[in-house]
Short mmCIF file of C-alpha atoms in Angstrom, two decimals:
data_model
loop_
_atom_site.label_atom_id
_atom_site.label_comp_id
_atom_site.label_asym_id
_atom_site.label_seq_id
_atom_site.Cartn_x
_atom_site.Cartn_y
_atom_site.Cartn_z
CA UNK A 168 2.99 25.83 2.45
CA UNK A 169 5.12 27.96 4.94
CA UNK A 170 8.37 27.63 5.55
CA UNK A 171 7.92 26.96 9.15
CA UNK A 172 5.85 24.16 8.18
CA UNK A 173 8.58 22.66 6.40
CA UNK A 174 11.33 23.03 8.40
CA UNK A 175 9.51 22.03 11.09
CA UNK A 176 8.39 18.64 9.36
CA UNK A 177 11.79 17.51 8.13
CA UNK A 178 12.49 18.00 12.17
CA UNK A 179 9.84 15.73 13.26
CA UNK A 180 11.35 13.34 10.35
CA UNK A 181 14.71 13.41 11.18
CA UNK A 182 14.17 13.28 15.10
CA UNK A 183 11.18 9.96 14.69
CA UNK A 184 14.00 8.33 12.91
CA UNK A 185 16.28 9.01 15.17
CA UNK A 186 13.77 8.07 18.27
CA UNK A 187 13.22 4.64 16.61
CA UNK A 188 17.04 4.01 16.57
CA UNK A 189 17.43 5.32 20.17
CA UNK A 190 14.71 3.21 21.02
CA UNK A 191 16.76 -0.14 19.71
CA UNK A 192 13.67 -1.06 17.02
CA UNK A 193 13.92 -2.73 14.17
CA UNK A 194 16.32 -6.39 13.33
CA UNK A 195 14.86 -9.77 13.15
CA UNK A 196 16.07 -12.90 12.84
CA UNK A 197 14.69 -16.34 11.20
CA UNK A 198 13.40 -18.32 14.65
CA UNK A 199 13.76 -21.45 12.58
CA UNK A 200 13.47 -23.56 9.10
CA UNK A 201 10.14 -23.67 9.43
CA UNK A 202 9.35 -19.90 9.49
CA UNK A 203 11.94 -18.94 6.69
CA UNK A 204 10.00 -21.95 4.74
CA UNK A 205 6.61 -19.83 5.91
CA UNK A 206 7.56 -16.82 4.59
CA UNK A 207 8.78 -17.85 1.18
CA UNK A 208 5.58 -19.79 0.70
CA UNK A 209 3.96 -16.22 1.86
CA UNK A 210 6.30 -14.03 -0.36
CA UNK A 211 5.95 -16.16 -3.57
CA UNK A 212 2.34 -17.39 -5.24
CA UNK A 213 2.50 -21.09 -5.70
CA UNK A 214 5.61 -21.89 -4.57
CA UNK A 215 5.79 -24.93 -1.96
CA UNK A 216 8.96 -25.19 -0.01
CA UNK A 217 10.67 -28.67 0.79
CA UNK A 218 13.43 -27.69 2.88
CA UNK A 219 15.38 -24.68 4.19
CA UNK A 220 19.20 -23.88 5.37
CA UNK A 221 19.23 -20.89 7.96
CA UNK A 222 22.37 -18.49 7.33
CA UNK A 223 24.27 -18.57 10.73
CA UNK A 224 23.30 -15.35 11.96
CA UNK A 225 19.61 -15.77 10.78
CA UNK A 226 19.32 -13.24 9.06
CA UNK A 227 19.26 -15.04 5.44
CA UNK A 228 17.98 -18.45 4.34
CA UNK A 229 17.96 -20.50 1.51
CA UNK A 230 14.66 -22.05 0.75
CA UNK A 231 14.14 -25.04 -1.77
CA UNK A 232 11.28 -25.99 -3.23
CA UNK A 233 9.61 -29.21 -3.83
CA UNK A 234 10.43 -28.83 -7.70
CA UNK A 235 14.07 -27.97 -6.63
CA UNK A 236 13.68 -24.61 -7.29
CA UNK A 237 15.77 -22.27 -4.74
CA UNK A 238 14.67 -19.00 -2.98
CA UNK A 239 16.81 -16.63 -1.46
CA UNK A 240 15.36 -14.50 2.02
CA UNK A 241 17.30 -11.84 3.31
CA UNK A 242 16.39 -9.68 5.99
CA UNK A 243 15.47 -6.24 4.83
CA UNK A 244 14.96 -3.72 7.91
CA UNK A 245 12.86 -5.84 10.46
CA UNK A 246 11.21 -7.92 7.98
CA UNK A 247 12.57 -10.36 4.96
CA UNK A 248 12.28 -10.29 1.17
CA UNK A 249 12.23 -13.46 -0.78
CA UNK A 250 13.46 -13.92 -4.32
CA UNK A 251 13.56 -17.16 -6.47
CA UNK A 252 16.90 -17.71 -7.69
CA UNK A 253 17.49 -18.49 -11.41
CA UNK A 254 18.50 -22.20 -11.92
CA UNK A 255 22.03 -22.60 -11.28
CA UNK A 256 22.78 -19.38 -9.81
CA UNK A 257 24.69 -19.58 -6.58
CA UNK A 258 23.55 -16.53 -3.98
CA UNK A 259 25.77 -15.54 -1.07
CA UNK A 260 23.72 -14.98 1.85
CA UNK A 261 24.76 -11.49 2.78
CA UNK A 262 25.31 -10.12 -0.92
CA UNK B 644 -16.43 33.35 -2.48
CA UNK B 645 -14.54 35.09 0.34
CA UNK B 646 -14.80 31.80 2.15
CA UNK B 647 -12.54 30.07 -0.45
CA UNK B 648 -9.60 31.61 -0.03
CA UNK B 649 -9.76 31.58 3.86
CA UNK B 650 -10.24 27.54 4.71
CA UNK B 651 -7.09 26.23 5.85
CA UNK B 652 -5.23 23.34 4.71
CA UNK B 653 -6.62 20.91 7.91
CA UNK B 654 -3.37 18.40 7.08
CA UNK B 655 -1.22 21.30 8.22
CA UNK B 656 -3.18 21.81 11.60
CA UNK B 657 -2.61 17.75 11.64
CA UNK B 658 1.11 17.48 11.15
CA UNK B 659 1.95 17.64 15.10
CA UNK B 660 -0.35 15.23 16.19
CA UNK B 661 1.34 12.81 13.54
CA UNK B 662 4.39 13.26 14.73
CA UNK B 663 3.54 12.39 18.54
CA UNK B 664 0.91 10.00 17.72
CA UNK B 665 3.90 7.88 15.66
CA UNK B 666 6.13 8.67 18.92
CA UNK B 667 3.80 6.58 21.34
CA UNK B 668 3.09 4.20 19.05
CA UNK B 669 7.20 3.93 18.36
CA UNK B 670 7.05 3.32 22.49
CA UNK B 671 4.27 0.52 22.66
CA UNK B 672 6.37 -1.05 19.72
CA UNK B 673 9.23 -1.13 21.85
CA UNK B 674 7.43 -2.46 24.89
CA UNK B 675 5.46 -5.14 22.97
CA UNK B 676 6.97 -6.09 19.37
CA UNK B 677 10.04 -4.09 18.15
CA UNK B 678 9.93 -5.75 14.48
CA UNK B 679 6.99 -3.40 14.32
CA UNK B 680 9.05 -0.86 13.47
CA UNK B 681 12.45 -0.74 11.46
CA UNK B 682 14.47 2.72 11.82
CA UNK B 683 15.29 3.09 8.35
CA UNK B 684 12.06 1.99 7.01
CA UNK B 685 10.62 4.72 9.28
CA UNK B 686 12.92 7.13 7.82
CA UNK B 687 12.29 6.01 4.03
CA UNK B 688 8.49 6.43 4.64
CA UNK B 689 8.73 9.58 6.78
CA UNK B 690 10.55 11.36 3.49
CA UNK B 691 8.37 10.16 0.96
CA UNK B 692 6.00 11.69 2.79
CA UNK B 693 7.81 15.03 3.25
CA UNK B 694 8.39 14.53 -0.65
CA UNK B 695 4.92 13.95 -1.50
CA UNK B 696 3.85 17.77 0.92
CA UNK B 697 6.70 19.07 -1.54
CA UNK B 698 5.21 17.51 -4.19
CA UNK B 699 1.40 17.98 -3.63
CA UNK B 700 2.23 22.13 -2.67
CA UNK B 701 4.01 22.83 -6.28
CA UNK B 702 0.87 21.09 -8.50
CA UNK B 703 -1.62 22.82 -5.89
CA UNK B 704 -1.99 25.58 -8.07
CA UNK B 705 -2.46 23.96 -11.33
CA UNK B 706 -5.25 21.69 -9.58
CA UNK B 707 -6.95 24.23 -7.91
CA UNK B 708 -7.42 25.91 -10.91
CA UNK B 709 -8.73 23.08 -12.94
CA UNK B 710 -11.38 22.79 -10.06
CA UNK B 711 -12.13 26.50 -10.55
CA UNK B 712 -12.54 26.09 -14.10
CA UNK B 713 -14.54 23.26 -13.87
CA UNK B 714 -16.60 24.64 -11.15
CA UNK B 715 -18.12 27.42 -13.30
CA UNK B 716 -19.75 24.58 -15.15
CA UNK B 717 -21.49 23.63 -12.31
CA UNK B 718 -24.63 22.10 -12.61
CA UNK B 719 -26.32 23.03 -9.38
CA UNK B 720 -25.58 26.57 -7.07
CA UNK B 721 -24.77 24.02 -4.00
CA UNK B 722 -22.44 26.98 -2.52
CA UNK B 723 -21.99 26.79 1.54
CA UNK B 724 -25.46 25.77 2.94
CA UNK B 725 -24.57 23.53 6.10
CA UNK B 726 -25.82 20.84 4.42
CA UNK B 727 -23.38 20.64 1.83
CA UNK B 728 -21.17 19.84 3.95
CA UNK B 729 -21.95 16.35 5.32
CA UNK B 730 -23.11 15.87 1.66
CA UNK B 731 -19.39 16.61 0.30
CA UNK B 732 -17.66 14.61 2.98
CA UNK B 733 -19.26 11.97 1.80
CA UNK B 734 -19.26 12.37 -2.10
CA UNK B 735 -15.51 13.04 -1.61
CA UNK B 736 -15.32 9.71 -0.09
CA UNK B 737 -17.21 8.14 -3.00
CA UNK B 738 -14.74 9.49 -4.86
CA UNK B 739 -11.83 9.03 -2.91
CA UNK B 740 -13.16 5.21 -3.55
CA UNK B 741 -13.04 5.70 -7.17
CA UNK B 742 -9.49 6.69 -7.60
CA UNK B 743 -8.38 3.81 -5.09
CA UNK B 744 -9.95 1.21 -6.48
CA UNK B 745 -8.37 2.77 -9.78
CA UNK B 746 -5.39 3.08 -8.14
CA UNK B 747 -4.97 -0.70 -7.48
CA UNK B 748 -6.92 -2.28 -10.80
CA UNK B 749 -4.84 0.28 -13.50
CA UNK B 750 -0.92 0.46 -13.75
CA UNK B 751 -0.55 3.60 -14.60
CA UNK B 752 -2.30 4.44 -11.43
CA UNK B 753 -0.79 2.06 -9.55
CA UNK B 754 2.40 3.69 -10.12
CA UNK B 755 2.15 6.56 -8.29
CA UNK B 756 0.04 4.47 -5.63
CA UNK B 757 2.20 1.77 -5.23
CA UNK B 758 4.58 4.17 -2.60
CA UNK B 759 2.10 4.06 0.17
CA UNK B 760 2.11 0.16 -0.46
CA UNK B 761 6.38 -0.50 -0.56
CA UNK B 762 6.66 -0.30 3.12
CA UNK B 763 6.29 -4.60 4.51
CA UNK B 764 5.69 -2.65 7.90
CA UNK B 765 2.32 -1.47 8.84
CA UNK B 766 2.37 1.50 11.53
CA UNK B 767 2.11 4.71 11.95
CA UNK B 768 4.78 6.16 9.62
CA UNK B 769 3.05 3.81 6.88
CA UNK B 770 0.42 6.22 6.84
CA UNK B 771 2.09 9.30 5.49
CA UNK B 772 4.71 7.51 2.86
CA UNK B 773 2.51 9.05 0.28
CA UNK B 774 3.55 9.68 -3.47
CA UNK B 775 5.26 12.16 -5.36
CA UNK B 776 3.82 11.46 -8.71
CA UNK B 777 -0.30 11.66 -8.27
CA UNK B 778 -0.33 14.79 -10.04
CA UNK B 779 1.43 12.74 -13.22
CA UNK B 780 -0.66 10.10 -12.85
CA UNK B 781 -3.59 12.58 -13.03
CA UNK B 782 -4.88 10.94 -9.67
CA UNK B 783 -6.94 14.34 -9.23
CA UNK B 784 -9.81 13.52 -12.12
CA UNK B 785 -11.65 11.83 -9.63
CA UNK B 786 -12.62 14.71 -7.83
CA UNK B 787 -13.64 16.95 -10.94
CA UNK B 788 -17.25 15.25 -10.71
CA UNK B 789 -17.66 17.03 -7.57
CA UNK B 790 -17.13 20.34 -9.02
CA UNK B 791 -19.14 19.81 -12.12
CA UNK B 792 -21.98 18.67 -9.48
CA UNK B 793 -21.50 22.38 -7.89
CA UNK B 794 -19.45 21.88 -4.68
CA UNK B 795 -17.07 24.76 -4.04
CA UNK B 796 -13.50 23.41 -4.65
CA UNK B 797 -12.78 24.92 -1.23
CA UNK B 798 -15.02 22.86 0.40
CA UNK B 799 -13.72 20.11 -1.25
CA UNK B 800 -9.93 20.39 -1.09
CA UNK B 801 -10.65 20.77 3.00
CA UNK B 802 -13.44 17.60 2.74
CA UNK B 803 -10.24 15.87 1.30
CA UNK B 804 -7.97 16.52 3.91
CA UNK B 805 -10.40 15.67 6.86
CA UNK B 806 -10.48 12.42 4.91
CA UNK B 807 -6.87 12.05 4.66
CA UNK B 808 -6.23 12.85 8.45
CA UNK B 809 -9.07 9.99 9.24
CA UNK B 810 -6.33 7.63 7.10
CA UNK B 811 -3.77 8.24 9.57
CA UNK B 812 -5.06 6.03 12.68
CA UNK B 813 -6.21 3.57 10.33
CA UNK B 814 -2.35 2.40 9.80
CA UNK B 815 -1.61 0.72 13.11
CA UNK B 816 -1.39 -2.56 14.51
CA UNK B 817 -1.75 -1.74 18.09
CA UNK B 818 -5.34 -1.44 17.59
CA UNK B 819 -7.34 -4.82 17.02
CA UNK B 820 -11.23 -4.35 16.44
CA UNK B 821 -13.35 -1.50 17.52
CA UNK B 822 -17.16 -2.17 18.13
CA UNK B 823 -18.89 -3.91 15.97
CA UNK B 824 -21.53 -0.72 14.93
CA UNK B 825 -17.99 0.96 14.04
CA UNK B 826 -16.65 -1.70 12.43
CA UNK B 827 -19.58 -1.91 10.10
CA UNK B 828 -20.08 1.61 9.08
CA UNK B 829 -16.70 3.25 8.90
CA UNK B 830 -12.88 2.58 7.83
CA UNK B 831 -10.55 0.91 10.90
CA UNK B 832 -7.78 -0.41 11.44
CA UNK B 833 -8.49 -4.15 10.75
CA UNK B 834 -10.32 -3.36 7.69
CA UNK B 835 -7.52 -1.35 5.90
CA UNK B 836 -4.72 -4.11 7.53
CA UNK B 837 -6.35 -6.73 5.01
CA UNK B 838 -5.79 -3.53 2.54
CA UNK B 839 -2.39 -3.49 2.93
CA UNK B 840 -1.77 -7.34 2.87
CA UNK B 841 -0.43 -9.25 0.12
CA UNK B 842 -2.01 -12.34 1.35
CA UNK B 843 -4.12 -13.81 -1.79
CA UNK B 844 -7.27 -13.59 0.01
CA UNK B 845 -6.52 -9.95 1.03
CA UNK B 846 -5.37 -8.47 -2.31
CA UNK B 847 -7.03 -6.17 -3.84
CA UNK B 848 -9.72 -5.10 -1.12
CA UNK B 849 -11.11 -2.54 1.01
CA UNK B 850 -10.33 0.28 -0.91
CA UNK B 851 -12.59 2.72 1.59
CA UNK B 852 -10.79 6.18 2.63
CA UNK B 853 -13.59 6.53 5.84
CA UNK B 854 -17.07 4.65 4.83
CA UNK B 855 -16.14 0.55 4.07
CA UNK B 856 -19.64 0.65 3.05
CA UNK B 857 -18.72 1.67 -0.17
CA UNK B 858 -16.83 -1.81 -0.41
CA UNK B 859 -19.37 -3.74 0.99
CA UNK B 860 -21.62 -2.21 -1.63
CA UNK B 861 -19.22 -2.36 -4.38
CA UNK B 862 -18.32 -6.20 -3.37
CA UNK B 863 -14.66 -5.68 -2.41
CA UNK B 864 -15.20 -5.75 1.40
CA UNK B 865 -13.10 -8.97 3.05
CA UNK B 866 -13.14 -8.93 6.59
CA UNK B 867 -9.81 -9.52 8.68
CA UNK B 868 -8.87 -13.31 9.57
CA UNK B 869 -7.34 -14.35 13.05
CA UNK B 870 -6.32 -17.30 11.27
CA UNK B 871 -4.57 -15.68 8.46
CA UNK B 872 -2.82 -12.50 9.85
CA UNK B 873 -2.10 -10.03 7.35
CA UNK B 874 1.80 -9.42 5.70
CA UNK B 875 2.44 -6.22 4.28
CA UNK B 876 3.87 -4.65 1.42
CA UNK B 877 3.98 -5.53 -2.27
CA UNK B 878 3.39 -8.79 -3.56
CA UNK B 879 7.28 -8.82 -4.69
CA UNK B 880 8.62 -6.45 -2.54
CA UNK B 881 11.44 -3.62 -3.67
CA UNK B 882 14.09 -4.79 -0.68
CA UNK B 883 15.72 -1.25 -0.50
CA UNK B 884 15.08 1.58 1.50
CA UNK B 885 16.24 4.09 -1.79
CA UNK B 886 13.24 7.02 -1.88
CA UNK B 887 14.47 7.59 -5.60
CA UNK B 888 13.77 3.66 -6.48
CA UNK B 889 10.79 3.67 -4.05
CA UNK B 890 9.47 6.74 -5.53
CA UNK B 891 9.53 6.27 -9.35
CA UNK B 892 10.13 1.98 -9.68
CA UNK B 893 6.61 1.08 -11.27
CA UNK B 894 6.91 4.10 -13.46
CA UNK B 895 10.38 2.71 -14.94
CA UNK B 896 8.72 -0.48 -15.03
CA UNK B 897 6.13 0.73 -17.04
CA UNK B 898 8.71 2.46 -19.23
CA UNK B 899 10.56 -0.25 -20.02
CA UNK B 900 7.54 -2.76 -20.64
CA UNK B 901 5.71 -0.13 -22.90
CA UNK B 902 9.08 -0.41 -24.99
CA UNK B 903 9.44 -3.48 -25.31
CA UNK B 904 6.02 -5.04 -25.63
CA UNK B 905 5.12 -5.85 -29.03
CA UNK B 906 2.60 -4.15 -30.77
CA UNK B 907 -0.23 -0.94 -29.43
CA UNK B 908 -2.65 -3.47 -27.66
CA UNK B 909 0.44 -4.70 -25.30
CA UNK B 910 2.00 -1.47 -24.83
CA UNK B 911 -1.60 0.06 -23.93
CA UNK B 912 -2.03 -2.78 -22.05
CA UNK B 913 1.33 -2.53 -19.74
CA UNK B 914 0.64 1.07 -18.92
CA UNK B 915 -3.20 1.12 -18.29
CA UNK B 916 -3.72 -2.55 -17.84
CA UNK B 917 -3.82 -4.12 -14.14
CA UNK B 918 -0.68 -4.40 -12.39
CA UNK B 919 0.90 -7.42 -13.12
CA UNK B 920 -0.62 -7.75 -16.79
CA UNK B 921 1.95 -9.49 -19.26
CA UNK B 922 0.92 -9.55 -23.13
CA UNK B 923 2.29 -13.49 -23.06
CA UNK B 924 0.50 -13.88 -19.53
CA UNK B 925 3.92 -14.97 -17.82
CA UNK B 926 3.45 -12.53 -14.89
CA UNK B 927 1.43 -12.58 -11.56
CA UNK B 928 -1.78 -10.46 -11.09
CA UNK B 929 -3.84 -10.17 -8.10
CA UNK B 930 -6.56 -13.61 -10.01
CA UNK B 931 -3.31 -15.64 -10.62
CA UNK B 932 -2.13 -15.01 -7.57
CA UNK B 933 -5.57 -16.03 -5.52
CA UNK B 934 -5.39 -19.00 -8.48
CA UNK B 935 -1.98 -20.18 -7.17
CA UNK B 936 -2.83 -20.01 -3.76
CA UNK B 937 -6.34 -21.55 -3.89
CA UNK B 938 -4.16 -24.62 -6.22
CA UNK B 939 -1.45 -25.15 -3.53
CA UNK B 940 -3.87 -24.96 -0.40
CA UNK B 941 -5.82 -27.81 -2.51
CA UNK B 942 -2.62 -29.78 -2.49
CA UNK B 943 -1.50 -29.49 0.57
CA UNK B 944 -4.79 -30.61 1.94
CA UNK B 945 -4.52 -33.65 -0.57
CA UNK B 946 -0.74 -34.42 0.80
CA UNK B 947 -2.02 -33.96 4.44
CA UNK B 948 -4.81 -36.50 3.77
CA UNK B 949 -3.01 -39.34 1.81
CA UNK B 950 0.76 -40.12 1.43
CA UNK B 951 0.06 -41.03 -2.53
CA UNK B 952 0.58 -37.24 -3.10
CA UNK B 953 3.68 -36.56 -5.12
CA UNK B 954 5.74 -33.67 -6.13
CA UNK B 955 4.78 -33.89 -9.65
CA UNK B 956 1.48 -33.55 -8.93
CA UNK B 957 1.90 -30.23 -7.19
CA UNK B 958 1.25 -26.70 -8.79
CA UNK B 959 4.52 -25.73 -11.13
CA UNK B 960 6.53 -22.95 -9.35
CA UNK B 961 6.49 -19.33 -9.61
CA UNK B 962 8.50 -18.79 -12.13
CA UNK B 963 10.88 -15.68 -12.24
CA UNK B 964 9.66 -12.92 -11.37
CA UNK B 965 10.28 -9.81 -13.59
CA UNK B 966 11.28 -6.64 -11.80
CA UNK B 967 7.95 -4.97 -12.78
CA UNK B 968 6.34 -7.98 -11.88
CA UNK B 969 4.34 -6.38 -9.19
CA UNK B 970 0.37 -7.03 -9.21
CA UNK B 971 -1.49 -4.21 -6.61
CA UNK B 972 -1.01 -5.25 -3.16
#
């Protein structure tokens, strides 16, 4: 590997990441209950959700499942990660 | 053997067309869907790929000389008739099926594998977050066969990175479905989208590099779904864009499990068992998972058909998840 090569691929890395922040892509937001329910039934095997509470900016939910269980989605970069919360843990939504 | 020290590294001759390929595709995203790509998940995967070239360049050596050594043990003087060379593309590929199956059925595997995986976008840049651990995880047994058969490791090292260029396009969603001939015969981008899901019915299939025929032979092919699109990443995700965490997670996860577990059988079993493998059974792999969702698909059809239906009867939740708790997505 030469050092042309190297240089000239942490270039192309540093300027594609800066393109695709130039470029204004990335962020999402939850359209509705119904997705953020959608996507925790997607992100976690088994788990059926009852009800969800958006965050006001969309960008978190809390999800509850029919056993009462709770499920936490956050946005992470343009997509969200789900994570069941322990019972009787409170979760902020922007931690 | 004057040929073998002459054949470039093809990847290298690649690199440029990577770079503007990911550029237009960065451009459609913008014009059509800009979720499709997230800046700093662009720059996570762009680095582990950089890593990985790092990576892949200082165990070069040590591999190629393996190969060599194995090579004079060859059991047939192939050397660089025309012919071989079709005939290696194609073994390589066998092979290159081999380790990825491997890489998705066997933790310790899965570890260094599970990198091209963490991204839950699926473009471009997806393609080259590759790891930095495959020479730790001894990912590079799979080829020895082909040296032992007689193929000059030259041949195969550049067989391997044709193969690994073909990858690249592979990783988009701005192409749908190419003709149906295509579609049968060789890797695409649908086919290796259901590759990268974590949907139930997707897990753990398509494990082709360029021929899916291998898969449809081996009985892991599963064709894409328009009514099921594909979501991406692990099935429990990492949330953070850290290259150190992405990097090494599963292997610290492996780590800790192998201490703890109680007894040989269960610390054999967390490193070389498949992901997700618990010695009580309390985590997720990729047949609980399809279990789960086949059991709560079953219910909701029963709650959709009669109003009797009630909670109790339903599949028990997930459970908590353990941070290793990641089956092969």
């Amino acid at each position: 590997m030469s050092a042309t090569l190297l240089i000239g691929s942490l270039a192309g890395v540093l300027g594609l990441a800066l393109l695709a922040r130039l470029l204004g892509l990335g962020a999402a937001q939850l359209a509705d209950e119904a997705e953020a329910q959608a996507i925790a039934e997607a992100e976690l095997p088994g788990f059926i959700a009852a009800r969800a509470e958006l965050a006001a900016d969309r960008e978190a939910a809390t999800v509850w499942g029919i056993h009462g269980e709770r499920v936490c989605l956050r946005r992470h970069g343009a997509q969200f990660v789900a994570e069941m919360l322990p019972a009787g843990e409170r979760r902020d939504w922007r931690p | 053997m004057a040929a073998v020290n002459t054949l470039p590294d093809p990847v290298d001759y690649a690199v440029p067309a990577f770079v503007l390929l990911v550029f237009v595709e960065m451009l459609i995203a913008r014009a059509k869907d800009r979720r499709r790509y997230c800046p700093k998940d662009t720059l996570t995967s762009l680095l582990l790929g950089f890593g990985s070239t790092i990576a892949g360049a200082l165990s070069a050596g040590l591999v190629y000389a393996l190969a060599v050594e194995v090579h004079a043990f060859r059991l047939f003087e192939i050397g660089w008739a025309w012919w071989a060379w079709p005939l290696c593309f194609v073994l390589d590929d066998l092979a290159y099926y081999a380790f990825h199956r491997s890489a998705h059925r066997v933790r310790w595997f899965w570890a260094s594998h599970v990198i091209h995986h963490s991204s839950q976008h699926y473009n471009l840049s997806t393609a080259l977050r590759q790891t930095w651990t495959g020479f730790v995880s001894l990912s590079f047994l799979f080829r020895l066969p082909l040296f032992l058969i007689g193929f000059p490791p030259a041949m195969v090292f550049f067989c391997a990175g044709l193969n690994l260029i073909y990858q690249f396009w592979i990783h988009t969603e701005v192409i749908g479905r190419c003709p149906r001939w295509f579609e049968a015969v060789r890797n695409t981008p649908s086919h290796h989208r259901v590759h990268h899901a974590t949907n139930a019915r997707y897990l753990d299939r398509n494990y082709a590099g360029v021929f899916i025929v291998w898969d449809r032979m081996f009985g892991t092919f599963a064709p894409e779904r328009d009514d099921d699109r594909p979501r991406y990443g692990l099935v429990k995700n990492i949330g953070t864009f850290n290259l150190i965490w992405a990097a090494f997670h599963e292997w610290v996860g492996i780590a800790r499990d192998v201490w703890r577990a109680p007894g040989l059988a269960a610390k054999l079993g967390y490193a070389f068992g498949p992901p997700g493998w618990s010695h009580d059974g309390s985590r997720d792999t990729s047949e609980t998972i399809r279990e789960k969702w086949q059991r709560r698909a079953a219910w909701k059809n029963m709650t959709s058909s009669s109003s009797a239906a009630a909670p109790a009867a339903a599949p028990s939740p997930a459970g908590l998840p353990e941070p290793a708790d990641t089956a092969s997505a």
